[in-house]
PDB file of C-alpha atoms and ligand atoms in Angstrom:
ATOM      1  CA  MET B 137     -22.430  -7.823 -18.873  1.00 56.00           C
ATOM      2  CA  THR B 138     -23.409 -10.885 -16.880  1.00 45.00           C
ATOM      3  CA  LYS B 139     -20.945 -10.981 -13.992  1.00 48.00           C
ATOM      4  CA  THR B 140     -21.192  -8.079 -11.504  1.00 52.00           C
ATOM      5  CA  PRO B 141     -17.837  -7.409  -9.828  1.00 56.00           C
ATOM      6  CA  ASN B 142     -17.550  -7.261  -6.026  1.00 59.00           C
ATOM      7  CA  LEU B 143     -17.372  -3.525  -5.418  1.00 64.00           C
ATOM      8  CA  GLU B 144     -18.475  -3.432  -1.783  1.00 66.00           C
ATOM      9  CA  ILE B 145     -15.266  -1.690  -0.736  1.00 63.00           C
ATOM     10  CA  PHE B 146     -16.185   1.311  -2.955  1.00 65.00           C
ATOM     11  CA  ASN B 147     -19.711   1.548  -1.564  1.00 65.00           C
ATOM     12  CA  ASN B 148     -18.984   0.993   2.123  1.00 63.00           C
ATOM     13  CA  SER B 149     -15.354   1.976   2.673  1.00 78.00           C
ATOM     14  CA  TRP B 150     -14.459   4.761   0.246  1.00 84.00           C
ATOM     15  CA  GLN B 151     -12.156   6.283   2.913  1.00 88.00           C
ATOM     16  CA  ILE B 152      -9.819   3.265   2.633  1.00 90.00           C
ATOM     17  CA  TYR B 153      -9.306   3.984  -1.073  1.00 90.00           C
ATOM     18  CA  GLN B 154      -8.848   7.695  -0.268  1.00 91.00           C
ATOM     19  CA  GLU B 155      -6.061   6.799   2.169  1.00 93.00           C
ATOM     20  CA  ILE B 156      -4.375   4.564  -0.419  1.00 95.00           C
ATOM     21  CA  ILE B 157      -4.314   7.299  -3.028  1.00 95.00           C
ATOM     22  CA  ARG B 158      -3.396  10.001  -0.474  1.00 95.00           C
ATOM     23  CA  PHE B 159      -0.124   8.142   0.139  1.00 97.00           C
ATOM     24  CA  ASN B 160       0.318   7.721  -3.640  1.00 97.00           C
ATOM     25  CA  TYR B 161       0.491   3.924  -3.316  1.00 97.00           C
ATOM     26  CA  MET B 162      -1.095   3.491  -6.759  1.00 97.00           C
ATOM     27  CA  GLU B 163       1.016   6.270  -8.324  1.00 97.00           C
ATOM     28  CA  HIS B 164      -1.967   8.569  -8.977  1.00 97.00           C
ATOM     29  CA  GLN B 165       0.104  11.739  -8.432  1.00 97.00           C
ATOM     30  CA  ASP B 166       2.654  10.753 -11.080  1.00 97.00           C
ATOM     31  CA  ILE B 167       0.182   9.255 -13.542  1.00 98.00           C
ATOM     32  CA  TYR B 168      -2.209  12.200 -13.406  1.00 98.00           C
ATOM     33  CA  SER B 169       0.601  14.729 -13.607  1.00 97.00           C
ATOM     34  CA  ASP B 170       1.658  13.076 -16.901  1.00 96.00           C
ATOM     35  CA  LEU B 171      -1.995  12.877 -17.993  1.00 97.00           C
ATOM     36  CA  LYS B 172      -2.458  16.597 -17.463  1.00 97.00           C
ATOM     37  CA  LYS B 173       0.611  17.330 -19.618  1.00 96.00           C
ATOM     38  CA  TYR B 174      -0.669  14.907 -22.267  1.00 96.00           C
ATOM     39  CA  ILE B 175      -4.158  16.467 -22.383  1.00 97.00           C
ATOM     40  CA  THR B 176      -2.872  20.039 -22.353  1.00 97.00           C
ATOM     41  CA  LYS B 177      -0.500  19.298 -25.245  1.00 96.00           C
ATOM     42  CA  ASN B 178      -2.835  17.191 -27.398  1.00 95.00           C
ATOM     43  CA  TYR B 179      -6.249  18.774 -26.735  1.00 96.00           C
ATOM     44  CA  PRO B 180      -5.836  22.563 -26.960  1.00 97.00           C
ATOM     45  CA  GLU B 181      -9.347  22.996 -28.470  1.00 97.00           C
ATOM     46  CA  PRO B 182     -12.636  22.431 -26.522  1.00 98.00           C
ATOM     47  CA  PHE B 183     -13.160  18.701 -25.979  1.00 98.00           C
ATOM     48  CA  SER B 184     -15.617  16.356 -24.262  1.00 98.00           C
ATOM     49  CA  LEU B 185     -14.574  13.609 -21.851  1.00 98.00           C
ATOM     50  CA  LEU B 186     -16.429  10.585 -20.517  1.00 98.00           C
ATOM     51  CA  GLU B 187     -14.970   9.011 -17.362  1.00 98.00           C
ATOM     52  CA  LEU B 188     -16.099   5.448 -16.636  1.00 98.00           C
ATOM     53  CA  GLY B 189     -15.673   4.369 -12.995  1.00 97.00           C
ATOM     54  CA  CYS B 190     -14.863   7.963 -12.060  1.00 97.00           C
ATOM     55  CA  GLY B 191     -15.106   7.322  -8.300  1.00 95.00           C
ATOM     56  CA  ASP B 192     -14.645  10.650  -6.490  1.00 95.00           C
ATOM     57  CA  ALA B 193     -12.874  12.098  -9.587  1.00 97.00           C
ATOM     58  CA  PHE B 194     -10.290  13.631  -7.241  1.00 96.00           C
ATOM     59  CA  TYR B 195      -7.325  13.230  -9.587  1.00 97.00           C
ATOM     60  CA  SER B 196      -9.188  13.533 -12.872  1.00 98.00           C
ATOM     61  CA  ALA B 197     -10.598  16.886 -11.698  1.00 98.00           C
ATOM     62  CA  LYS B 198      -7.054  18.057 -10.887  1.00 97.00           C
ATOM     63  CA  SER B 199      -5.699  16.958 -14.254  1.00 97.00           C
ATOM     64  CA  LEU B 200      -8.593  18.609 -16.146  1.00 98.00           C
ATOM     65  CA  THR B 201      -8.276  21.967 -14.365  1.00 97.00           C
ATOM     66  CA  ASP B 202      -7.081  24.700 -16.753  1.00 97.00           C
ATOM     67  CA  THR B 203      -7.522  22.472 -19.808  1.00 98.00           C
ATOM     68  CA  ALA B 204      -9.914  23.202 -22.702  1.00 98.00           C
ATOM     69  CA  ILE B 205     -12.524  20.673 -21.484  1.00 98.00           C
ATOM     70  CA  SER B 206     -16.052  21.781 -22.423  1.00 98.00           C
ATOM     71  CA  HIS B 207     -18.137  18.794 -21.254  1.00 98.00           C
ATOM     72  CA  TYR B 208     -17.454  16.123 -18.602  1.00 98.00           C
ATOM     73  CA  VAL B 209     -19.603  13.032 -17.963  1.00 98.00           C
ATOM     74  CA  GLY B 210     -18.722  10.796 -14.982  1.00 98.00           C
ATOM     75  CA  VAL B 211     -20.185   7.330 -14.484  1.00 98.00           C
ATOM     76  CA  ASP B 212     -19.907   5.183 -11.350  1.00 96.00           C
ATOM     77  CA  LEU B 213     -21.907   2.651  -9.372  1.00 94.00           C
ATOM     78  CA  SER B 214     -20.958   4.125  -5.982  1.00 91.00           C
ATOM     79  CA  GLN B 215     -23.205   6.974  -4.836  1.00 91.00           C
ATOM     80  CA  PRO B 216     -20.878   7.955  -1.916  1.00 89.00           C
ATOM     81  CA  ALA B 217     -18.052   8.366  -4.446  1.00 92.00           C
ATOM     82  CA  LEU B 218     -20.251  10.363  -6.834  1.00 96.00           C
ATOM     83  CA  ASN B 219     -21.261  12.716  -4.010  1.00 95.00           C
ATOM     84  CA  LEU B 220     -17.579  13.526  -3.516  1.00 94.00           C
ATOM     85  CA  ALA B 221     -17.040  13.763  -7.292  1.00 97.00           C
ATOM     86  CA  LYS B 222     -19.671  16.506  -7.467  1.00 97.00           C
ATOM     87  CA  GLN B 223     -17.631  18.636  -5.062  1.00 97.00           C
ATOM     88  CA  ASN B 224     -14.275  17.775  -6.637  1.00 97.00           C
ATOM     89  CA  LEU B 225     -15.460  18.681 -10.161  1.00 98.00           C
ATOM     90  CA  ASN B 226     -17.076  21.909  -9.028  1.00 96.00           C
ATOM     91  CA  GLY B 227     -14.107  24.040 -10.056  1.00 94.00           C
ATOM     92  CA  LEU B 228     -14.039  22.863 -13.692  1.00 97.00           C
ATOM     93  CA  ASN B 229     -15.066  25.483 -16.189  1.00 94.00           C
ATOM     94  CA  CYS B 230     -17.376  23.157 -18.154  1.00 97.00           C
ATOM     95  CA  SER B 231     -20.723  21.357 -17.975  1.00 98.00           C
ATOM     96  CA  VAL B 232     -20.600  18.322 -15.654  1.00 98.00           C
ATOM     97  CA  GLU B 233     -22.972  15.342 -15.610  1.00 98.00           C
ATOM     98  CA  LEU B 234     -22.691  12.501 -13.082  1.00 98.00           C
ATOM     99  CA  LYS B 235     -24.558   9.211 -13.512  1.00 97.00           C
ATOM    100  CA  GLN B 236     -24.940   6.388 -11.001  1.00 97.00           C
ATOM    101  CA  VAL B 237     -25.047   3.459 -13.391  1.00 97.00           C
ATOM    102  CA  GLU B 238     -23.040   0.419 -14.419  1.00 96.00           C
ATOM    103  CA  MET B 239     -20.570   1.473 -17.118  1.00 97.00           C
ATOM    104  CA  TRP B 240     -21.650  -1.126 -19.688  1.00 96.00           C
ATOM    105  CA  GLU B 241     -25.309  -0.185 -19.175  1.00 97.00           C
ATOM    106  CA  PHE B 242     -24.358   3.452 -19.653  1.00 97.00           C
ATOM    107  CA  LEU B 243     -22.638   2.757 -22.989  1.00 97.00           C
ATOM    108  CA  GLU B 244     -25.594   0.643 -24.116  1.00 96.00           C
ATOM    109  CA  CYS B 245     -28.167   3.331 -23.301  1.00 95.00           C
ATOM    110  CA  TYR B 246     -26.337   6.546 -24.097  1.00 93.00           C
ATOM    111  CA  SER B 247     -25.742   7.429 -27.728  1.00 91.00           C
ATOM    112  CA  LEU B 248     -23.412  10.459 -27.515  1.00 92.00           C
ATOM    113  CA  SER B 249     -19.774  10.241 -28.589  1.00 97.00           C
ATOM    114  CA  PHE B 250     -16.809  11.867 -26.866  1.00 98.00           C
ATOM    115  CA  ASP B 251     -13.345  13.134 -27.791  1.00 98.00           C
ATOM    116  CA  LEU B 252     -11.776  11.315 -24.832  1.00 98.00           C
ATOM    117  CA  ILE B 253     -12.865   8.392 -22.682  1.00 98.00           C
ATOM    118  CA  LEU B 254     -10.971   7.818 -19.418  1.00 98.00           C
ATOM    119  CA  ILE B 255     -11.100   4.586 -17.421  1.00 98.00           C
ATOM    120  CA  SER B 256      -8.885   4.696 -14.346  1.00 98.00           C
ATOM    121  CA  PHE B 257      -8.417   1.630 -12.120  1.00 97.00           C
ATOM    122  CA  ALA B 258     -11.935   0.444 -12.955  1.00 96.00           C
ATOM    123  CA  LEU B 259     -11.542  -1.995 -15.857  1.00 97.00           C
ATOM    124  CA  HIS B 260      -9.551  -4.717 -14.086  1.00 96.00           C
ATOM    125  CA  HIS B 261     -12.629  -5.954 -12.201  1.00 93.00           C
ATOM    126  CA  LEU B 262     -14.108  -7.352 -15.419  1.00 96.00           C
ATOM    127  CA  SER B 263     -13.375 -10.693 -17.068  1.00 96.00           C
ATOM    128  CA  SER B 264     -11.189 -10.726 -20.211  1.00 97.00           C
ATOM    129  CA  SER B 265     -14.164 -11.041 -22.552  1.00 97.00           C
ATOM    130  CA  GLN B 266     -16.021  -8.257 -20.729  1.00 97.00           C
ATOM    131  CA  LYS B 267     -12.968  -5.981 -20.962  1.00 98.00           C
ATOM    132  CA  GLN B 268     -12.620  -6.634 -24.672  1.00 98.00           C
ATOM    133  CA  ALA B 269     -16.348  -6.006 -25.239  1.00 98.00           C
ATOM    134  CA  LEU B 270     -16.183  -2.784 -23.218  1.00 98.00           C
ATOM    135  CA  LEU B 271     -13.188  -1.506 -25.207  1.00 98.00           C
ATOM    136  CA  ASN B 272     -15.128  -2.232 -28.363  1.00 98.00           C
ATOM    137  CA  LYS B 273     -18.120  -0.265 -27.043  1.00 98.00           C
ATOM    138  CA  CYS B 274     -15.802   2.619 -26.098  1.00 98.00           C
ATOM    139  CA  TYR B 275     -14.417   2.644 -29.639  1.00 98.00           C
ATOM    140  CA  HIS B 276     -17.942   3.275 -30.946  1.00 97.00           C
ATOM    141  CA  HIS B 277     -18.477   6.098 -28.416  1.00 98.00           C
ATOM    142  CA  LEU B 278     -15.360   7.964 -29.563  1.00 98.00           C
ATOM    143  CA  ASN B 279     -15.443  10.746 -32.119  1.00 97.00           C
ATOM    144  CA  ALA B 280     -13.146  10.334 -35.128  1.00 96.00           C
ATOM    145  CA  GLY B 281      -9.638  11.208 -33.961  1.00 95.00           C
ATOM    146  CA  GLY B 282     -10.640  10.571 -30.326  1.00 97.00           C
ATOM    147  CA  ALA B 283      -8.774   8.464 -27.794  1.00 98.00           C
ATOM    148  CA  LEU B 284      -9.410   6.068 -24.947  1.00 98.00           C
ATOM    149  CA  LEU B 285      -7.142   6.623 -21.926  1.00 98.00           C
ATOM    150  CA  LEU B 286      -6.719   3.539 -19.786  1.00 98.00           C
ATOM    151  CA  ILE B 287      -5.030   3.800 -16.388  1.00 98.00           C
ATOM    152  CA  ASP B 288      -4.943   0.504 -14.545  1.00 98.00           C
ATOM    153  CA  ILE B 289      -3.047  -2.358 -12.954  1.00 98.00           C
ATOM    154  CA  PHE B 290      -1.338  -4.630 -15.463  1.00 98.00           C
ATOM    155  CA  CYS B 291       0.318  -8.024 -15.213  1.00 98.00           C
ATOM    156  CA  ARG B 292       3.533  -8.871 -17.049  1.00 97.00           C
ATOM    157  CA  GLU B 293       3.273 -10.573 -20.434  1.00 97.00           C
ATOM    158  CA  ARG B 294       2.094 -14.193 -19.919  1.00 97.00           C
ATOM    159  CA  GLU B 295       2.169 -13.771 -16.106  1.00 97.00           C
ATOM    160  CA  PRO B 296      -0.466 -16.092 -14.582  1.00 97.00           C
ATOM    161  CA  ARG B 297      -2.968 -14.370 -12.244  1.00 98.00           C
ATOM    162  CA  PRO B 298      -1.746 -16.242  -9.087  1.00 98.00           C
ATOM    163  CA  GLU B 299       1.818 -15.010  -9.754  1.00 98.00           C
ATOM    164  CA  TYR B 300       0.610 -11.480 -10.355  1.00 98.00           C
ATOM    165  CA  LEU B 301      -1.454 -11.566  -7.131  1.00 98.00           C
ATOM    166  CA  LYS B 302       1.513 -12.862  -5.149  1.00 98.00           C
ATOM    167  CA  ARG B 303       3.744 -10.116  -6.558  1.00 97.00           C
ATOM    168  CA  TYR B 304       1.176  -7.325  -6.050  1.00 97.00           C
ATOM    169  CA  CYS B 305       0.111  -8.468  -2.559  1.00 97.00           C
ATOM    170  CA  ASN B 306       3.803  -8.604  -1.560  1.00 96.00           C
ATOM    171  CA  TYR B 307       4.162  -5.034  -2.803  1.00 96.00           C
ATOM    172  CA  VAL B 308       1.043  -3.961  -0.849  1.00 97.00           C
ATOM    173  CA  GLY B 309       2.112  -5.784   2.322  1.00 95.00           C
ATOM    174  CA  SER B 310       5.633  -4.339   2.285  1.00 95.00           C
ATOM    175  CA  GLN B 311       4.947  -0.788   0.990  1.00 95.00           C
ATOM    176  CA  TRP B 312       1.468   0.318   2.117  1.00 96.00           C
ATOM    177  CA  GLN B 313       2.721   0.709   5.675  1.00 96.00           C
ATOM    178  CA  LYS B 314       0.709   3.808   6.532  1.00 97.00           C
ATOM    179  CA  ILE B 315      -2.614   1.985   6.063  1.00 96.00           C
ATOM    180  CA  GLU B 316      -4.197   0.550   9.228  1.00 94.00           C
ATOM    181  CA  ARG B 317      -3.907  -3.249   9.505  1.00 95.00           C
ATOM    182  CA  SER B 318      -7.687  -3.874   9.376  1.00 93.00           C
ATOM    183  CA  ASP B 319      -8.057  -1.625   6.294  1.00 93.00           C
ATOM    184  CA  LEU B 320      -5.044  -3.274   4.656  1.00 95.00           C
ATOM    185  CA  ASP B 321      -6.692  -6.676   5.161  1.00 94.00           C
ATOM    186  CA  LEU B 322      -9.865  -5.412   3.465  1.00 93.00           C
ATOM    187  CA  ALA B 323      -7.823  -3.998   0.568  1.00 94.00           C
ATOM    188  CA  LEU B 324      -5.926  -7.284   0.172  1.00 96.00           C
ATOM    189  CA  GLU B 325      -9.196  -9.217   0.261  1.00 94.00           C
ATOM    190  CA  HIS B 326     -10.591  -6.958  -2.472  1.00 93.00           C
ATOM    191  CA  ILE B 327      -7.441  -7.335  -4.615  1.00 95.00           C
ATOM    192  CA  THR B 328      -7.419 -11.126  -4.267  1.00 96.00           C
ATOM    193  CA  SER B 329     -11.096 -11.568  -5.053  1.00 94.00           C
ATOM    194  CA  SER B 330     -11.656  -8.852  -7.647  1.00 93.00           C
ATOM    195  CA  ASP B 331      -8.476  -7.921  -9.553  1.00 96.00           C
ATOM    196  CA  PHE B 332      -8.074  -9.477 -12.993  1.00 97.00           C
ATOM    197  CA  PRO B 333      -5.262  -7.569 -14.738  1.00 98.00           C
ATOM    198  CA  GLU B 334      -4.168  -8.017 -18.362  1.00 98.00           C
ATOM    199  CA  SER B 335      -0.791  -7.368 -19.948  1.00 98.00           C
ATOM    200  CA  ILE B 336      -0.120  -4.428 -22.255  1.00 97.00           C
ATOM    201  CA  ALA B 337       0.492  -6.974 -25.036  1.00 97.00           C
ATOM    202  CA  THR B 338      -3.037  -8.355 -24.587  1.00 98.00           C
ATOM    203  CA  PHE B 339      -4.510  -4.873 -24.856  1.00 98.00           C
ATOM    204  CA  ARG B 340      -2.475  -4.270 -28.027  1.00 98.00           C
ATOM    205  CA  THR B 341      -3.923  -7.436 -29.576  1.00 98.00           C
ATOM    206  CA  TRP B 342      -7.503  -6.479 -28.660  1.00 98.00           C
ATOM    207  CA  ALA B 343      -6.973  -2.906 -29.892  1.00 98.00           C
ATOM    208  CA  GLU B 344      -5.915  -4.177 -33.299  1.00 97.00           C
ATOM    209  CA  ILE B 345      -8.934  -6.491 -33.555  1.00 97.00           C
ATOM    210  CA  ILE B 346     -11.309  -3.659 -32.565  1.00 98.00           C
ATOM    211  CA  GLY B 347      -9.763  -1.255 -35.091  1.00 97.00           C
ATOM    212  CA  PHE B 348      -7.875   1.215 -32.921  1.00 97.00           C
ATOM    213  CA  ASN B 349      -5.232   2.951 -34.961  1.00 94.00           C
ATOM    214  CA  GLN B 350      -2.401   2.963 -32.457  1.00 94.00           C
ATOM    215  CA  VAL B 351      -1.677   2.139 -28.817  1.00 97.00           C
ATOM    216  CA  GLU B 352       0.775   4.279 -26.856  1.00 97.00           C
ATOM    217  CA  VAL B 353       2.084   3.780 -23.320  1.00 97.00           C
ATOM    218  CA  ILE B 354       2.040   7.229 -21.711  1.00 95.00           C
ATOM    219  CA  TYR B 355       2.998   6.182 -18.152  1.00 96.00           C
ATOM    220  CA  ASN B 356       5.124   3.208 -17.171  1.00 95.00           C
ATOM    221  CA  GLY B 357       4.842   2.516 -13.449  1.00 94.00           C
ATOM    222  CA  THR B 358       7.675   1.941 -11.014  1.00 87.00           C
ATOM    223  CA  PHE B 359       6.368  -1.393  -9.734  1.00 87.00           C
ATOM    224  CA  GLU B 360       5.612  -3.019 -13.124  1.00 91.00           C
ATOM    225  CA  ALA B 361       1.922  -2.806 -12.306  1.00 97.00           C
ATOM    226  CA  HIS B 362       0.478   0.718 -12.684  1.00 97.00           C
ATOM    227  CA  ASN B 363       0.475   2.018 -16.264  1.00 97.00           C
ATOM    228  CA  ALA B 364      -1.429   4.412 -18.496  1.00 98.00           C
ATOM    229  CA  ILE B 365      -2.058   3.581 -22.141  1.00 97.00           C
ATOM    230  CA  THR B 366      -3.841   5.428 -24.918  1.00 98.00           C
ATOM    231  CA  PHE B 367      -5.849   3.855 -27.732  1.00 98.00           C
ATOM    232  CA  TYR B 368      -6.347   6.109 -30.748  1.00 97.00           C
ATOM    233  CA  ARG B 369      -9.374   5.995 -33.027  1.00 96.00           C
ATOM    234  CA  LYS B 370      -8.822   7.034 -36.659  1.00 88.00           C
TER     235      LYS B 370
HETATM  236  C1  SAM D  99     -10.427   1.801  -7.788  1.00 79.64           C
HETATM  237  S1  SAM D  99     -11.746   2.915  -7.962  1.00 79.64           S
HETATM  238  C2  SAM D  99     -11.056   4.093  -9.108  1.00 79.64           C
HETATM  239  C3  SAM D  99     -11.605   5.472  -8.937  1.00 79.64           C
HETATM  240  C4  SAM D  99     -10.937   6.522  -9.828  1.00 79.64           C
HETATM  241  N1  SAM D  99     -11.225   6.286 -11.220  1.00 79.64           N
HETATM  242  C5  SAM D  99      -9.445   6.541  -9.586  1.00 79.64           C
HETATM  243  O1  SAM D  99      -8.664   6.243 -10.488  1.00 79.64           O
HETATM  244  O2  SAM D  99      -9.038   6.879  -8.470  1.00 79.64           O
HETATM  245  C6  SAM D  99     -12.836   2.018  -9.028  1.00 79.64           C
HETATM  246  C7  SAM D  99     -14.139   2.755  -9.252  1.00 79.64           C
HETATM  247  O3  SAM D  99     -14.815   2.154 -10.349  1.00 79.64           O
HETATM  248  C8  SAM D  99     -16.170   1.956 -10.018  1.00 79.64           C
HETATM  249  N2  SAM D  99     -16.619   0.818 -10.829  1.00 79.64           N
HETATM  250  C9  SAM D  99     -16.022  -0.389 -10.942  1.00 79.64           C
HETATM  251  N3  SAM D  99     -16.673  -1.159 -11.808  1.00 79.64           N
HETATM  252  C10 SAM D  99     -17.705  -0.420 -12.277  1.00 79.64           C
HETATM  253  C11 SAM D  99     -18.737  -0.660 -13.224  1.00 79.64           C
HETATM  254  N4  SAM D  99     -18.826  -1.841 -13.845  1.00 79.64           N
HETATM  255  N5  SAM D  99     -19.607   0.326 -13.499  1.00 79.64           N
HETATM  256  C12 SAM D  99     -19.507   1.528 -12.863  1.00 79.64           C
HETATM  257  N6  SAM D  99     -18.560   1.817 -11.947  1.00 79.64           N
HETATM  258  C13 SAM D  99     -17.666   0.857 -11.661  1.00 79.64           C
HETATM  259  C14 SAM D  99     -16.174   1.714  -8.504  1.00 79.64           C
HETATM  260  O4  SAM D  99     -17.416   1.997  -7.913  1.00 79.64           O
HETATM  261  C15 SAM D  99     -15.088   2.671  -8.061  1.00 79.64           C
HETATM  262  O5  SAM D  99     -15.592   3.954  -7.786  1.00 79.64           O
END
């Protein structure tokens, strides 16, 4: 990976992100409630999960509680977020490893494979070619029959980035009313400089090229932006 995304907000102002998800502005409560149902139904036997860009793992820990998870590995660049993740994952009845490392570097250096890989709101910072390369790497870190779970912001099919940004920033400006003005400005600055969403159709095309068996949308967001999709490996 050549371009490093601007992730200052996650290193210096994690509490802003915590506020955003506390008010469910990115639909975490709904997405992770569906994810928990999905995992409970489809993974009744012990399984391993790698979470790339785990942040504080607040919602992933909730959705993995009382599942058959036997091994969790969380990867993130932000040490403040990982410190919180350690506490949030404490209640899981499985082995937990947390690594402060860039996700691509992790996949390059670590040879283990997993039953599930979760990337939640962490892929959209990369360029299109970086995203495609990362999905390809994930494919090779999945066990046969495993799946990649992608939760993220998405643009509409063929929606240019400026139009997406206008639409999403309008949504943020009109709906995220409980966030303090100065924090909202920082969030909007981060979105405008660092968010590079793709459409579901683009992911379907890449998945086919990489060799994923099937792509399934498991959560379709209210604002045509927050979705969860699953890529299955044969
Ligand atoms: C928007 S937060 C999402 C946190 C959590 N996954 C969630 O859904 O609430 C994005 C997280 O991804 C991490 N991140 C972004 N790009 C990364 C990269 N290339 N390598 C490692 N971590 C990354 C950031 O540090 C941050 O903690």
